[in-house]
mmCIF file of C-alpha atoms and ligand atoms in Angstrom:
data_model
loop_
_atom_site.group_PDB
_atom_site.id
_atom_site.type_symbol
_atom_site.label_atom_id
_atom_site.label_comp_id
_atom_site.label_asym_id
_atom_site.label_seq_id
_atom_site.Cartn_x
_atom_site.Cartn_y
_atom_site.Cartn_z
ATOM 1 C CA MET I 1 19.215 -41.870 1.919
ATOM 2 C CA THR I 2 22.207 -42.125 -0.339
ATOM 3 C CA ALA I 3 25.607 -40.509 0.342
ATOM 4 C CA LYS I 4 26.680 -37.558 -2.022
ATOM 5 C CA ILE I 5 30.439 -38.066 -3.060
ATOM 6 C CA LEU I 6 32.456 -35.397 -4.878
ATOM 7 C CA VAL I 7 35.026 -36.593 -7.184
ATOM 8 C CA VAL I 8 38.043 -34.699 -7.765
ATOM 9 C CA GLU I 9 40.140 -36.364 -10.677
ATOM 10 C CA ASP I 10 41.583 -34.599 -13.753
ATOM 11 C CA GLU I 11 41.856 -37.752 -16.009
ATOM 12 C CA PRO I 12 38.688 -38.247 -17.686
ATOM 13 C CA ALA I 13 38.962 -41.919 -18.302
ATOM 14 C CA VAL I 14 39.555 -42.606 -14.302
ATOM 15 C CA ARG I 15 36.872 -40.136 -13.452
ATOM 16 C CA ASP I 16 34.470 -41.604 -15.655
ATOM 17 C CA MET I 17 35.322 -45.010 -14.104
ATOM 18 C CA ILE I 18 34.718 -43.860 -10.668
ATOM 19 C CA VAL I 19 31.483 -41.932 -11.527
ATOM 20 C CA PHE I 20 30.279 -45.029 -13.033
ATOM 21 C CA VAL I 21 30.952 -47.334 -10.149
ATOM 22 C CA LEU I 22 29.464 -45.001 -7.679
ATOM 23 C CA THR I 23 26.417 -44.021 -9.654
ATOM 24 C CA GLN I 24 25.931 -47.969 -9.952
ATOM 25 C CA THR I 25 26.136 -48.430 -6.346
ATOM 26 C CA ASP I 26 23.470 -45.559 -5.945
ATOM 27 C CA TYR I 27 25.646 -42.771 -4.517
ATOM 28 C CA GLN I 28 24.814 -39.166 -5.658
ATOM 29 C CA VAL I 29 28.168 -38.065 -7.482
ATOM 30 C CA LEU I 30 29.604 -34.719 -8.115
ATOM 31 C CA GLN I 31 32.806 -34.129 -10.119
ATOM 32 C CA ALA I 32 35.489 -31.818 -10.550
ATOM 33 C CA GLU I 33 38.772 -31.948 -12.583
ATOM 34 C CA ASP I 34 40.775 -29.587 -10.523
ATOM 35 C CA ALA I 35 40.871 -27.775 -7.237
ATOM 36 C CA ARG I 36 39.361 -24.667 -8.722
ATOM 37 C CA GLU I 37 36.159 -26.508 -9.803
ATOM 38 C CA ALA I 38 36.226 -28.576 -6.473
ATOM 39 C CA ARG I 39 35.824 -25.273 -4.575
ATOM 40 C CA VAL I 40 32.899 -24.201 -6.922
ATOM 41 C CA ARG I 41 31.370 -27.668 -6.049
ATOM 42 C CA LEU I 42 31.575 -27.164 -2.349
ATOM 43 C CA LYS I 43 30.123 -23.590 -2.397
ATOM 44 C CA GLU I 44 26.926 -25.334 -3.767
ATOM 45 C CA HIS I 45 26.723 -28.659 -2.088
ATOM 46 C CA ALA I 46 27.867 -30.404 0.983
ATOM 47 C CA PRO I 47 29.093 -33.914 -0.033
ATOM 48 C CA ASP I 48 29.295 -36.760 2.532
ATOM 49 C CA LEU I 49 32.962 -37.680 1.314
ATOM 50 C CA ILE I 50 35.455 -36.558 -1.119
ATOM 51 C CA LEU I 51 37.602 -38.673 -3.457
ATOM 52 C CA MET I 52 40.444 -36.774 -4.218
ATOM 53 C CA ASP I 53 43.212 -37.353 -6.729
ATOM 54 C CA TRP I 54 46.892 -36.585 -5.564
ATOM 55 C CA MET I 55 48.253 -35.603 -8.807
ATOM 56 C CA LEU I 56 45.984 -32.621 -9.934
ATOM 57 C CA PRO I 57 46.944 -29.780 -12.224
ATOM 58 C CA GLY I 58 47.567 -26.448 -10.300
ATOM 59 C CA ALA I 59 46.827 -27.139 -6.553
ATOM 60 C CA SER I 60 47.623 -30.932 -5.727
ATOM 61 C CA GLY I 61 45.094 -33.116 -3.981
ATOM 62 C CA VAL I 62 46.998 -32.649 -0.862
ATOM 63 C CA GLU I 63 47.126 -29.097 -0.941
ATOM 64 C CA LEU I 64 43.376 -28.959 -1.543
ATOM 65 C CA THR I 65 42.786 -31.316 1.281
ATOM 66 C CA ARG I 66 44.898 -29.223 3.777
ATOM 67 C CA GLU I 67 43.045 -26.262 2.814
ATOM 68 C CA LEU I 68 39.461 -27.863 3.254
ATOM 69 C CA LYS I 69 40.675 -29.102 6.506
ATOM 70 C CA GLN I 70 41.551 -25.592 7.688
ATOM 71 C CA ASP I 71 38.120 -24.239 6.740
ATOM 72 C CA ARG I 72 35.200 -24.471 9.223
ATOM 73 C CA VAL I 73 32.538 -25.177 6.516
ATOM 74 C CA THR I 74 34.552 -28.036 4.914
ATOM 75 C CA ARG I 75 36.740 -29.727 7.681
ATOM 76 C CA GLU I 76 34.312 -32.641 8.698
ATOM 77 C CA ILE I 77 33.966 -33.770 5.245
ATOM 78 C CA PRO I 78 36.093 -37.036 5.111
ATOM 79 C CA VAL I 79 38.755 -37.079 2.409
ATOM 80 C CA VAL I 80 39.951 -40.146 0.715
ATOM 81 C CA LEU I 81 43.252 -39.552 -1.449
ATOM 82 C CA LEU I 82 43.897 -41.462 -4.659
ATOM 83 C CA THR I 83 47.318 -42.001 -5.428
ATOM 84 C CA ALA I 84 49.256 -43.621 -7.900
ATOM 85 C CA ARG I 85 52.386 -43.704 -5.773
ATOM 86 C CA GLY I 86 53.355 -46.476 -3.575
ATOM 87 C CA GLU I 87 55.781 -45.352 -1.195
ATOM 88 C CA GLU I 88 54.711 -45.552 2.510
ATOM 89 C CA ASP I 89 56.396 -41.971 2.978
ATOM 90 C CA ASP I 90 53.845 -40.479 0.539
ATOM 91 C CA LYS I 91 50.883 -42.329 2.420
ATOM 92 C CA ILE I 92 51.986 -40.921 5.476
ATOM 93 C CA ARG I 93 52.212 -37.435 3.983
ATOM 94 C CA GLY I 94 48.697 -38.017 2.694
ATOM 95 C CA LEU I 95 47.295 -38.746 5.881
ATOM 96 C CA GLU I 96 49.215 -35.810 7.626
ATOM 97 C CA CYS I 97 47.345 -33.332 5.434
ATOM 98 C CA GLY I 98 43.957 -34.551 7.142
ATOM 99 C CA ALA I 99 43.034 -37.128 4.785
ATOM 100 C CA GLU I 100 41.037 -39.989 6.422
ATOM 101 C CA ASP I 101 42.266 -42.681 4.149
ATOM 102 C CA TYR I 102 44.183 -43.261 0.663
ATOM 103 C CA ILE I 103 43.562 -45.764 -2.081
ATOM 104 C CA THR I 104 46.485 -46.644 -4.325
ATOM 105 C CA LYS I 105 45.668 -46.629 -7.980
ATOM 106 C CA PRO I 106 45.122 -48.969 -9.927
ATOM 107 C CA PHE I 107 41.927 -50.107 -7.536
ATOM 108 C CA SER I 108 39.208 -52.392 -8.316
ATOM 109 C CA PRO I 109 35.615 -50.965 -8.382
ATOM 110 C CA ARG I 110 34.882 -53.388 -5.606
ATOM 111 C CA GLU I 111 37.826 -52.210 -3.348
ATOM 112 C CA LEU I 112 36.902 -48.474 -3.911
ATOM 113 C CA VAL I 113 33.142 -49.185 -2.975
ATOM 114 C CA ALA I 114 34.261 -51.331 0.163
ATOM 115 C CA ARG I 115 36.662 -48.699 1.489
ATOM 116 C CA ILE I 116 33.950 -45.808 0.827
ATOM 117 C CA LYS I 117 31.258 -47.786 2.712
ATOM 118 C CA VAL I 118 33.677 -48.397 5.764
ATOM 119 C CA ILE I 119 34.504 -44.604 5.995
ATOM 120 C CA LEU I 120 30.897 -43.615 5.632
ATOM 121 C CA ARG I 121 29.930 -45.806 8.409
ATOM 122 C CA ARG I 122 32.899 -44.839 10.661
ATOM 123 C CA ILE I 123 32.328 -41.040 10.044
ATOM 124 C CA SER I 124 28.740 -40.626 9.669
ATOM 125 C CA PRO I 125 26.547 -43.560 10.737
ATOM 126 C CA HIS I 126 23.512 -41.890 9.724
ATOM 127 C CA VAL I 127 24.330 -42.390 6.249
ATOM 128 C CA SER I 128 24.475 -46.111 6.535
ATOM 129 C CA ASP I 129 21.885 -48.237 4.969
ATOM 130 C CA GLU I 130 20.942 -50.459 7.883
ATOM 131 C CA THR I 131 17.693 -50.557 9.178
ATOM 132 C CA VAL I 132 17.133 -48.985 12.480
ATOM 133 C CA VAL I 133 14.317 -49.573 14.964
ATOM 134 C CA ALA I 134 13.192 -47.885 18.182
ATOM 135 C CA GLY I 135 10.098 -49.094 19.849
ATOM 136 C CA SER I 136 7.448 -49.898 17.337
ATOM 137 C CA LEU I 137 9.169 -47.458 14.992
ATOM 138 C CA CYS I 138 11.364 -49.164 12.021
ATOM 139 C CA LEU I 139 13.188 -47.086 9.548
ATOM 140 C CA ASP I 140 14.657 -48.667 6.502
ATOM 141 C CA PRO I 141 17.164 -46.415 4.627
ATOM 142 C CA ALA I 142 17.263 -48.545 1.584
ATOM 143 C CA THR I 143 13.571 -48.131 0.866
ATOM 144 C CA HIS I 144 13.237 -44.833 2.313
ATOM 145 C CA ARG I 145 10.366 -45.989 4.481
ATOM 146 C CA VAL I 146 9.340 -45.532 8.072
ATOM 147 C CA SER I 147 6.801 -47.850 9.360
ATOM 148 C CA VAL I 148 5.093 -48.802 12.723
ATOM 149 C CA GLU I 149 4.003 -52.476 12.430
ATOM 150 C CA GLU I 150 1.875 -52.705 9.143
ATOM 151 C CA ASP I 151 1.526 -48.938 8.825
ATOM 152 C CA VAL I 152 3.803 -46.650 6.950
ATOM 153 C CA VAL I 153 4.412 -43.612 8.308
ATOM 154 C CA ASP I 154 4.200 -40.479 5.892
ATOM 155 C CA LEU I 155 7.140 -38.371 6.086
ATOM 156 C CA GLY I 156 8.785 -35.554 3.952
ATOM 157 C CA PRO I 157 12.560 -35.865 3.122
ATOM 158 C CA THR I 158 13.939 -33.576 5.532
ATOM 159 C CA GLU I 159 11.700 -35.533 8.670
ATOM 160 C CA PHE I 160 13.009 -38.666 7.247
ATOM 161 C CA ARG I 161 16.739 -37.516 7.399
ATOM 162 C CA LEU I 162 16.044 -35.930 10.849
ATOM 163 C CA LEU I 163 14.370 -39.049 12.173
ATOM 164 C CA HIS I 164 17.141 -41.199 10.767
ATOM 165 C CA PHE I 165 19.698 -39.209 12.471
ATOM 166 C CA PHE I 166 17.827 -39.254 15.629
ATOM 167 C CA LEU I 167 17.681 -43.154 15.467
ATOM 168 C CA THR I 168 21.300 -43.433 14.987
ATOM 169 C CA HIS I 169 22.012 -41.111 17.648
ATOM 170 C CA GLN I 170 19.817 -41.954 20.509
ATOM 171 C CA GLU I 171 19.930 -40.618 24.077
ATOM 172 C CA LYS I 172 22.132 -37.877 23.111
ATOM 173 C CA VAL I 173 21.162 -34.039 23.332
ATOM 174 C CA TYR I 174 21.800 -31.983 20.021
ATOM 175 C CA SER I 175 21.616 -28.372 19.724
ATOM 176 C CA ARG I 176 19.760 -26.827 16.827
ATOM 177 C CA SER I 177 23.083 -25.777 15.009
ATOM 178 C CA ARG I 178 24.625 -29.304 15.556
ATOM 179 C CA LEU I 179 21.258 -30.698 13.833
ATOM 180 C CA LEU I 180 21.639 -28.292 11.116
ATOM 181 C CA ASP I 181 25.190 -29.303 10.522
ATOM 182 C CA GLN I 182 24.432 -33.054 10.811
ATOM 183 C CA VAL I 183 21.040 -33.286 8.882
ATOM 184 C CA TRP I 184 21.160 -30.232 6.461
ATOM 185 C CA GLY I 185 24.734 -30.294 5.783
ATOM 186 C CA THR I 186 27.787 -28.483 6.839
ATOM 187 C CA ASN I 187 27.768 -25.651 4.367
ATOM 188 C CA VAL I 188 24.386 -24.948 4.318
ATOM 189 C CA PHE I 189 23.124 -21.735 5.938
ATOM 190 C CA ILE I 190 19.775 -21.957 7.214
ATOM 191 C CA GLU I 191 18.065 -20.168 10.356
ATOM 192 C CA GLU I 192 18.009 -22.425 13.548
ATOM 193 C CA ARG I 193 14.362 -22.139 13.847
ATOM 194 C CA THR I 194 13.881 -23.973 10.804
ATOM 195 C CA VAL I 195 14.862 -27.039 12.845
ATOM 196 C CA ASP I 196 11.937 -26.421 15.122
ATOM 197 C CA VAL I 197 9.634 -26.450 12.251
ATOM 198 C CA HIS I 198 10.846 -29.813 11.024
ATOM 199 C CA ILE I 199 10.749 -31.189 14.645
ATOM 200 C CA ARG I 200 7.239 -30.013 14.643
ATOM 201 C CA ARG I 201 6.306 -31.908 11.556
ATOM 202 C CA LEU I 202 7.932 -34.891 12.657
ATOM 203 C CA ARG I 203 6.200 -35.021 15.883
ATOM 204 C CA LYS I 204 2.870 -34.687 14.030
ATOM 205 C CA ALA I 205 3.618 -37.342 11.478
ATOM 206 C CA LEU I 206 4.517 -39.654 14.662
ATOM 207 C CA GLU I 207 1.650 -38.550 16.958
ATOM 208 C CA PRO I 208 -0.909 -41.056 15.436
ATOM 209 C CA TYR I 209 1.389 -44.042 16.464
ATOM 210 C CA GLY I 210 2.026 -42.459 19.811
ATOM 211 C CA ALA I 211 5.807 -42.024 19.028
ATOM 212 C CA ASP I 212 5.931 -38.434 18.857
ATOM 213 C CA GLY I 213 7.108 -38.276 22.959
ATOM 214 C CA MET I 214 10.502 -40.025 21.870
ATOM 215 C CA ILE I 215 11.445 -36.786 20.224
ATOM 216 C CA GLN I 216 12.076 -34.662 23.503
ATOM 217 C CA THR I 217 12.854 -30.970 23.978
ATOM 218 C CA VAL I 218 15.710 -30.523 26.150
ATOM 219 C CA ARG I 219 15.148 -26.658 27.393
ATOM 220 C CA GLY I 220 18.210 -24.444 26.646
ATOM 221 C CA ALA I 221 20.079 -27.270 24.888
ATOM 222 C CA GLY I 222 18.142 -28.795 22.145
ATOM 223 C CA TYR I 223 16.637 -31.889 21.241
ATOM 224 C CA ARG I 224 17.126 -35.650 22.137
ATOM 225 C CA PHE I 225 15.506 -38.912 20.727
ATOM 226 C CA SER I 226 14.823 -41.244 23.589
ATOM 227 C CA GLU I 227 12.622 -44.340 23.911
ATOM 228 C CA MET I 228 12.374 -43.476 27.670
ATOM 229 C CA ALA I 229 9.294 -41.385 28.473
ATOM 230 C CA LEU I 230 9.449 -38.185 29.954
ATOM 231 C CA SER I 231 8.089 -38.025 33.487
HETATM 232 CA CA1 CA X 301 45.808 -36.985 -11.676
#
């Protein structure tokens, strides 16, 4: 599973460079040249991270960040401010508006990618590329493959994301709405029972390997992934 990144930058040359670097790193990339366009993108997509230029025509990157952090739908999306300014005061002001981090221009492609990776790992561990294991189950995000010993488990894309989330968040109970937020994205509006449908499919896919019992229903609360069998 690759992370989706929204790039808000008005300078075409800088935007093209960032988009190129991110695409090469296998991220999915969305683009906007100003705050207005960014709002349109955010109505259609739920990016995992936003790279936000500070100086934009119209509303500035700081103003837009403040606005996004006040909106229930977008407030969880980490924002990295891109700033040409070097002054410490501005950096602090940038973080006060709710941005998670900032990168000072000019930056190298390597630096950009490294910072993005750190933030994604910190904020949403389920989009990391590391292989995760539970019992005999092994999920490799890089190859998008789930296996049990030599067998490859056949999973749909949603079941894969759901399992990836569970494997990286074991032993905790998640409500249906929380799972929708975490697995489907914060600004997607789907009925909660959709979660049950995908849980059922996931269990069915895991059943032949005796691993379906790890996805547990917690009555009145939601679902939990645990290697410990229910008694
Ligand atoms: Ca600019």
